[in-house]
XYZ file of C-alpha atoms in Angstrom:
436
model
C -40.349 54.488 29.506
C -41.197 57.898 30.042
C -43.857 60.249 28.494
C -42.464 63.897 28.460
C -43.794 67.123 26.257
C -46.369 67.955 28.842
C -45.089 71.585 28.275
C -45.588 71.111 24.374
C -48.170 69.556 24.705
C -50.005 72.237 26.613
C -48.415 75.289 24.441
C -50.488 73.493 21.530
C -53.749 73.648 23.015
C -53.820 77.057 23.832
C -57.387 78.066 25.447
C -59.187 74.230 23.940
C -61.146 73.003 26.817
C -59.846 69.980 28.422
C -62.604 67.185 29.520
C -61.369 67.482 33.594
C -63.558 66.311 36.698
C -63.411 68.641 39.565
C -65.809 68.885 42.274
C -66.176 72.256 42.685
C -67.331 72.548 39.078
C -71.051 72.151 38.039
C -70.218 70.470 35.215
C -67.378 68.452 32.181
C -65.888 70.181 30.002
C -65.869 68.825 26.371
C -63.059 67.147 25.179
C -60.859 68.190 22.315
C -61.121 64.459 20.718
C -58.744 66.027 17.579
C -56.112 67.237 19.204
C -56.059 63.914 21.507
C -55.908 61.535 18.355
C -52.827 63.651 17.349
C -50.894 63.296 20.185
C -51.470 59.600 20.488
C -50.542 59.346 16.925
C -47.364 61.362 17.454
C -46.361 59.201 20.382
C -47.132 56.183 18.025
C -44.700 57.310 15.477
C -41.924 58.336 17.515
C -39.356 55.496 17.599
C -39.054 53.106 20.436
C -36.454 53.763 22.968
C -35.464 50.592 25.053
C -34.551 48.455 21.138
C -32.061 51.314 20.360
C -28.570 49.369 20.085
C -25.496 51.724 21.533
C -21.611 50.965 21.557
C -18.378 53.269 22.241
C -15.440 53.338 20.856
C -12.191 56.139 20.864
C -10.109 56.965 22.977
C -9.065 55.160 26.668
C -6.245 57.611 28.347
C -5.876 61.283 28.006
C -3.052 63.239 29.903
C -4.802 66.197 32.219
C -5.689 69.068 30.274
C -5.732 67.503 26.890
C -9.025 66.247 25.255
C -10.797 62.980 24.782
C -13.356 61.935 21.966
C -15.778 59.466 22.788
C -18.180 57.947 19.872
C -21.302 56.613 20.984
C -22.906 54.836 18.056
C -26.865 54.401 18.441
C -28.381 51.465 15.933
C -32.005 52.364 15.277
C -33.786 48.442 14.517
C -37.318 50.033 14.326
C -39.361 50.449 11.432
C -39.707 54.019 12.516
C -37.105 56.805 11.875
C -35.142 58.193 15.169
C -35.776 61.819 16.203
C -33.763 62.105 19.013
C -32.082 64.680 21.917
C -29.229 62.465 23.524
C -27.286 63.297 26.244
C -24.220 61.055 27.146
C -23.226 62.011 31.298
C -20.203 61.362 32.765
C -18.589 63.148 36.127
C -18.496 66.329 36.816
C -14.313 66.646 36.040
C -14.761 65.193 33.236
C -15.733 68.800 31.549
C -13.970 72.543 32.285
C -16.709 73.791 35.073
C -19.864 75.410 32.753
C -19.200 73.335 29.590
C -21.000 70.590 30.213
C -24.373 71.049 28.646
C -22.427 71.499 25.134
C -20.406 69.306 25.182
C -22.331 65.976 26.848
C -25.932 66.784 24.528
C -26.356 66.196 21.119
C -29.546 66.041 18.643
C -29.312 63.216 15.658
C -31.820 61.333 13.322
C -31.093 57.972 12.673
C -33.557 56.133 9.828
C -35.062 53.127 10.069
C -32.742 50.085 10.237
C -29.319 52.118 10.082
C -27.047 53.977 12.627
C -25.496 57.287 13.270
C -22.567 58.229 15.047
C -22.640 60.745 17.720
C -18.819 62.324 19.388
C -18.756 63.610 22.903
C -15.292 65.434 23.893
C -14.339 65.067 27.433
C -11.428 67.521 28.452
C -11.184 66.163 32.487
C -10.102 68.278 35.447
C -8.843 65.814 37.990
C -6.270 62.344 37.092
C -7.584 59.079 38.015
C -9.914 56.511 35.826
C -13.293 58.423 34.511
C -16.296 56.152 34.034
C -19.062 56.699 31.216
C -22.496 56.752 33.361
C -26.119 56.665 31.699
C -27.157 58.203 28.105
C -30.635 59.074 27.985
C -32.221 59.342 24.764
C -35.588 61.347 24.236
C -37.482 60.141 20.858
C -39.895 62.917 19.248
C -43.262 61.907 16.929
C -43.090 64.519 13.689
C -45.264 66.597 15.795
C -43.058 67.018 18.752
C -45.972 66.939 21.100
C -44.494 64.148 22.876
C -42.335 62.020 23.085
C -40.751 58.825 24.789
C -37.722 58.693 26.927
C -35.209 56.218 28.535
C -31.736 54.915 29.288
C -28.712 52.595 28.790
C -26.065 51.993 30.296
C -22.735 51.673 28.011
C -19.110 51.498 29.982
C -16.649 53.110 28.934
C -13.541 54.430 30.566
C -10.765 56.895 30.477
C -7.719 57.213 32.612
C -6.888 60.556 32.780
C -2.964 60.724 33.369
C -0.216 63.236 34.789
C 0.203 66.339 32.848
C 3.817 65.752 32.972
C 4.380 69.749 31.374
C 8.038 70.081 32.588
C 8.760 67.617 29.526
C 10.002 70.559 27.879
C 13.030 71.000 30.052
C 14.126 67.074 29.117
C 16.138 68.667 26.081
C 18.064 71.197 28.042
C 19.013 68.783 30.851
C 19.362 66.047 28.340
C 22.345 68.581 27.116
C 23.946 69.020 29.865
C 24.313 65.514 30.676
C 25.753 64.911 27.623
C 28.524 66.960 28.329
C 28.770 64.692 31.768
C 28.616 61.845 29.674
C 32.602 62.655 27.845
C 30.158 63.318 24.353
C 31.038 66.739 24.619
C 34.937 68.668 24.894
C 33.402 69.235 28.244
C 34.404 66.137 30.667
C 34.022 66.141 34.439
C 35.647 63.595 36.540
C 34.799 62.469 40.636
C 34.975 59.902 42.617
C 33.182 56.530 41.960
C 32.937 57.842 38.031
C 33.677 55.460 35.351
C 37.181 55.301 33.006
C 36.275 56.817 29.498
C 39.598 57.058 27.639
C 42.977 59.225 27.466
C 43.719 62.530 26.119
C 46.436 65.007 25.760
C 46.788 67.492 29.020
C 45.606 71.070 28.375
C 46.538 73.836 30.522
C 43.709 74.162 33.401
C 42.875 70.005 33.390
C 43.074 68.749 36.733
C 46.662 67.622 37.777
C 45.304 64.253 39.776
C 44.113 63.542 36.359
C 47.059 62.683 34.793
C 47.901 58.937 33.777
C 51.561 59.026 34.937
C 51.938 55.532 33.097
C 50.813 56.192 30.103
C 52.685 59.978 29.484
C 56.098 57.731 30.423
C 54.727 56.052 27.302
C 54.345 59.130 24.899
C 56.007 62.096 24.349
C 53.280 64.518 25.477
C 51.206 64.019 28.965
C 48.505 62.343 29.086
C 45.000 62.666 30.800
C 42.086 60.341 32.386
C 38.620 61.372 30.891
C 35.684 59.942 32.800
C 32.297 59.522 32.580
C 29.427 58.508 35.460
C 28.421 55.439 36.144
C 25.713 53.792 34.521
C 23.069 50.961 36.057
C 22.333 53.127 39.320
C 19.437 52.452 41.007
C 16.619 55.749 41.603
C 13.548 54.692 44.104
C 11.187 57.860 43.919
C 8.803 57.841 46.717
C 5.872 59.818 46.969
C 4.514 61.121 50.243
C 0.814 60.038 49.532
C -0.417 61.296 53.279
C -2.655 64.609 54.021
C 0.394 66.867 53.039
C 0.343 66.151 49.772
C -3.671 66.693 49.674
C -2.322 70.585 50.281
C -3.508 72.775 47.342
C -0.649 74.817 45.881
C -2.390 77.092 42.981
C -4.760 75.176 41.364
C -3.583 71.393 42.175
C -2.289 69.178 45.121
C 0.954 69.011 45.808
C 1.126 65.881 45.196
C 0.531 66.432 41.196
C 3.190 68.942 41.516
C 5.546 65.976 42.929
C 4.230 63.884 39.913
C 5.579 66.263 37.705
C 9.047 66.265 38.749
C 9.433 62.968 39.297
C 8.398 61.906 35.501
C 11.114 64.648 34.375
C 13.805 63.202 37.029
C 13.034 59.406 35.499
C 12.948 60.477 32.014
C 16.351 61.814 32.416
C 18.089 59.041 34.589
C 16.764 56.613 32.210
C 18.511 58.096 29.023
C 21.526 57.538 31.289
C 21.204 54.307 31.694
C 19.943 54.183 34.932
C 17.377 52.214 36.546
C 14.206 54.043 37.795
C 11.766 52.198 40.608
C 8.517 53.983 41.847
C 7.042 53.568 45.410
C 3.826 55.752 47.025
C 3.381 55.448 50.301
C 1.457 56.594 53.329
C 0.348 54.044 56.169
C 0.631 51.222 53.506
C 1.818 50.972 49.776
C -0.150 52.681 47.662
C 2.086 51.870 44.745
C 5.198 49.678 44.044
C 6.356 49.999 40.600
C 9.908 47.846 40.330
C 12.410 46.509 37.101
C 11.162 47.846 34.342
C 13.065 48.847 31.362
C 14.439 52.121 29.958
C 12.088 51.945 27.020
C 9.241 51.055 29.387
C 9.843 52.780 32.735
C 8.185 56.211 31.489
C 4.886 54.875 30.405
C 4.717 52.688 33.393
C 5.178 55.263 35.474
C 2.424 57.833 34.110
C 0.449 55.029 34.612
C 0.544 53.984 37.938
C 0.926 57.603 39.024
C -2.763 58.610 37.595
C -5.033 56.848 39.914
C -2.779 57.503 43.184
C -5.200 60.602 45.107
C -3.653 62.081 49.125
C -4.725 60.511 52.006
C -6.205 61.952 54.600
C -3.756 60.433 57.123
C -0.543 61.290 59.098
C 2.588 59.366 56.737
C 3.924 56.568 58.627
C 7.638 57.234 58.776
C 8.879 53.768 60.185
C 6.720 51.824 57.534
C 7.847 53.975 54.779
C 11.683 54.022 55.757
C 11.100 50.013 55.991
C 9.631 49.651 53.385
C 12.250 51.473 51.515
C 14.980 49.334 52.648
C 13.166 45.970 51.805
C 12.814 48.020 47.687
C 16.829 49.058 47.491
C 18.616 46.367 48.913
C 21.543 47.765 47.453
C 23.592 51.208 47.701
C 20.430 53.520 45.574
C 19.743 57.685 45.245
C 16.474 57.636 47.500
C 14.025 60.942 46.134
C 11.618 61.532 48.965
C 8.281 63.423 47.901
C 7.513 65.220 50.549
C 6.932 68.281 53.284
C 9.067 70.435 54.454
C 6.458 71.204 57.717
C 8.441 71.154 61.528
C 6.068 68.659 62.583
C 5.764 65.923 60.340
C 9.908 66.173 59.718
C 10.839 66.343 63.125
C 8.507 64.035 64.687
C 8.243 61.632 61.855
C 11.149 61.411 59.346
C 14.313 62.503 61.507
C 13.908 60.164 64.251
C 14.742 57.277 61.454
C 16.617 58.919 58.822
C 19.884 57.607 59.756
C 18.414 54.247 59.004
C 18.194 55.773 55.282
C 21.608 57.564 54.955
C 23.540 54.950 56.413
C 22.917 53.357 53.293
C 21.842 55.262 50.366
C 22.352 58.903 49.092
C 18.933 60.777 50.228
C 17.409 63.859 48.230
C 14.134 65.570 49.665
C 12.399 67.176 47.347
C 9.508 69.292 48.621
C 7.174 72.085 46.617
C 6.427 75.107 48.094
C 3.696 77.804 47.527
C 4.375 81.050 45.405
C 1.970 82.857 47.250
C 4.129 82.225 50.500
C 6.681 84.281 49.019
C 3.858 86.758 47.529
C 2.120 87.495 51.208
C 6.277 88.031 52.572
C 6.579 90.684 49.658
C 3.106 92.850 50.460
C 2.826 95.762 52.103
C 0.730 99.013 52.589
C -1.791 98.156 55.345
C -2.180 96.777 58.683
C -3.681 92.789 57.224
C -0.773 93.392 54.657
C 1.884 93.666 57.332
C 0.475 90.786 59.329
C 0.267 88.638 56.153
C 3.984 89.389 55.492
C 5.056 88.623 59.043
C 3.030 85.018 59.057
C 4.911 84.267 55.672
C 8.143 85.377 56.676
C 7.947 83.596 59.670
C 7.006 80.426 57.375
C 9.927 80.563 55.087
C 12.245 80.435 58.094
C 10.866 77.465 59.476
C 10.938 75.713 56.197
C 15.158 76.981 55.853
C 15.205 75.434 59.351
C 13.554 72.284 58.807
C 15.699 72.015 55.330
C 19.109 73.303 57.185
C 18.461 70.189 59.801
C 18.177 67.949 56.977
C 21.253 68.932 55.211
C 23.182 68.568 58.390
C 22.053 64.677 58.321
C 23.397 64.651 54.695
C 20.420 65.129 52.926
C 20.553 66.789 49.969
C 17.524 69.588 49.908
C 15.831 71.144 46.874
C 12.575 73.049 47.918
C 10.624 74.991 45.107
C 7.361 76.148 43.239
C 5.771 73.824 41.380
C 7.238 75.726 38.132
C 10.850 75.482 39.130
C 10.506 72.224 40.819
C 11.130 69.599 38.164
C 14.472 71.463 36.597
C 15.452 72.051 40.303
C 15.626 68.573 41.378
C 17.068 67.284 37.543
C 20.071 69.690 38.315
C 20.210 68.124 41.794
C 20.335 65.344 40.392
C 23.169 66.202 37.684
C 25.416 67.565 40.600
C 25.396 64.243 42.607
C 26.162 62.641 39.215
C 29.215 65.205 38.193
C 30.378 64.842 41.685
C 30.667 60.596 41.815
C 27.663 60.756 44.530
C 25.760 58.192 43.065
């Protein structure tokens, strides 16, 4: 319990003398007894803080960029009314910069024996678990001269999930998926696809799809229609090493990779493919397996929420061994990693044949849009140097991507906004070609 309101007391005293002993003075000033009595009475009438009851309720999760409302119920068991200012403290990343003061401070009045609620609205700027800090309450007396102040611990946790802004691309990708699945007039065929039905031949059809036995039994030429195989296995591998910590715009590369992974998972689960998740750097950070189609997306979002980049070099051999254990059957391995030359040439390329001889491998990398802007800069000496550096960086990425493609790897290199739909298109192309 602390006494505050010193500034208010000094303002109320004004020029009234107070009894203060100072050795350099020759006397003692008279004490203003009525004012001292008023201060003591004001303090005595302020509701006690320690006896207050505080409970929480409200949201336990929210997507990044959305709001979460946390309700704090304050119960006043004393016989005196509570007139208070309350601060509900949370980590700084729980609000946008500059909005914490207005969002976390509340004024409230609670009559004796009653309860009141205040709501704190969070708008988190980072993924992960956000834990409530202390609740500080300052109780005022009727005159506001002196106050009682105390703190309470009222635990609460809000899990901030990945934003999944690429969800807007899902309807168009599902429309194309329905075409591949034979639900519209556009049908595709390829090695490894499932037979769907027979229909009459029309000019332009691939002659290799003609069913000669069925044609012999009918008066018209019959062709087979096909649909992509279902129940394929897809393993999403998030590289959480140091390169994933690099910021592209306002977020780490890892966040952009998560957004693309979620769109691919949503798309694949609709067609009946099984989707698993592995997050790895030098050890397993997350492993999610065996989820049903309806549960896979919520499980992925929840598992990704607490993942953070680790400032260590990714162990490519350990990652490869873990992938092979997690996917014993032929699968599509989608590796979200960098296209920087050193990590690929020294880490991934030596062990890549172990993956490609058993699985179909797709590498998805987040490109920095600022590099493209630098490459187009002109007009002064610094801009020319920046353009040369950006052009060299782009050339190195293309060289690394070409080396991966020569090993049979599909490579998708795009900016954070373009990566999710580009990755979904690459998956659909693999489906159409029968490579899954």
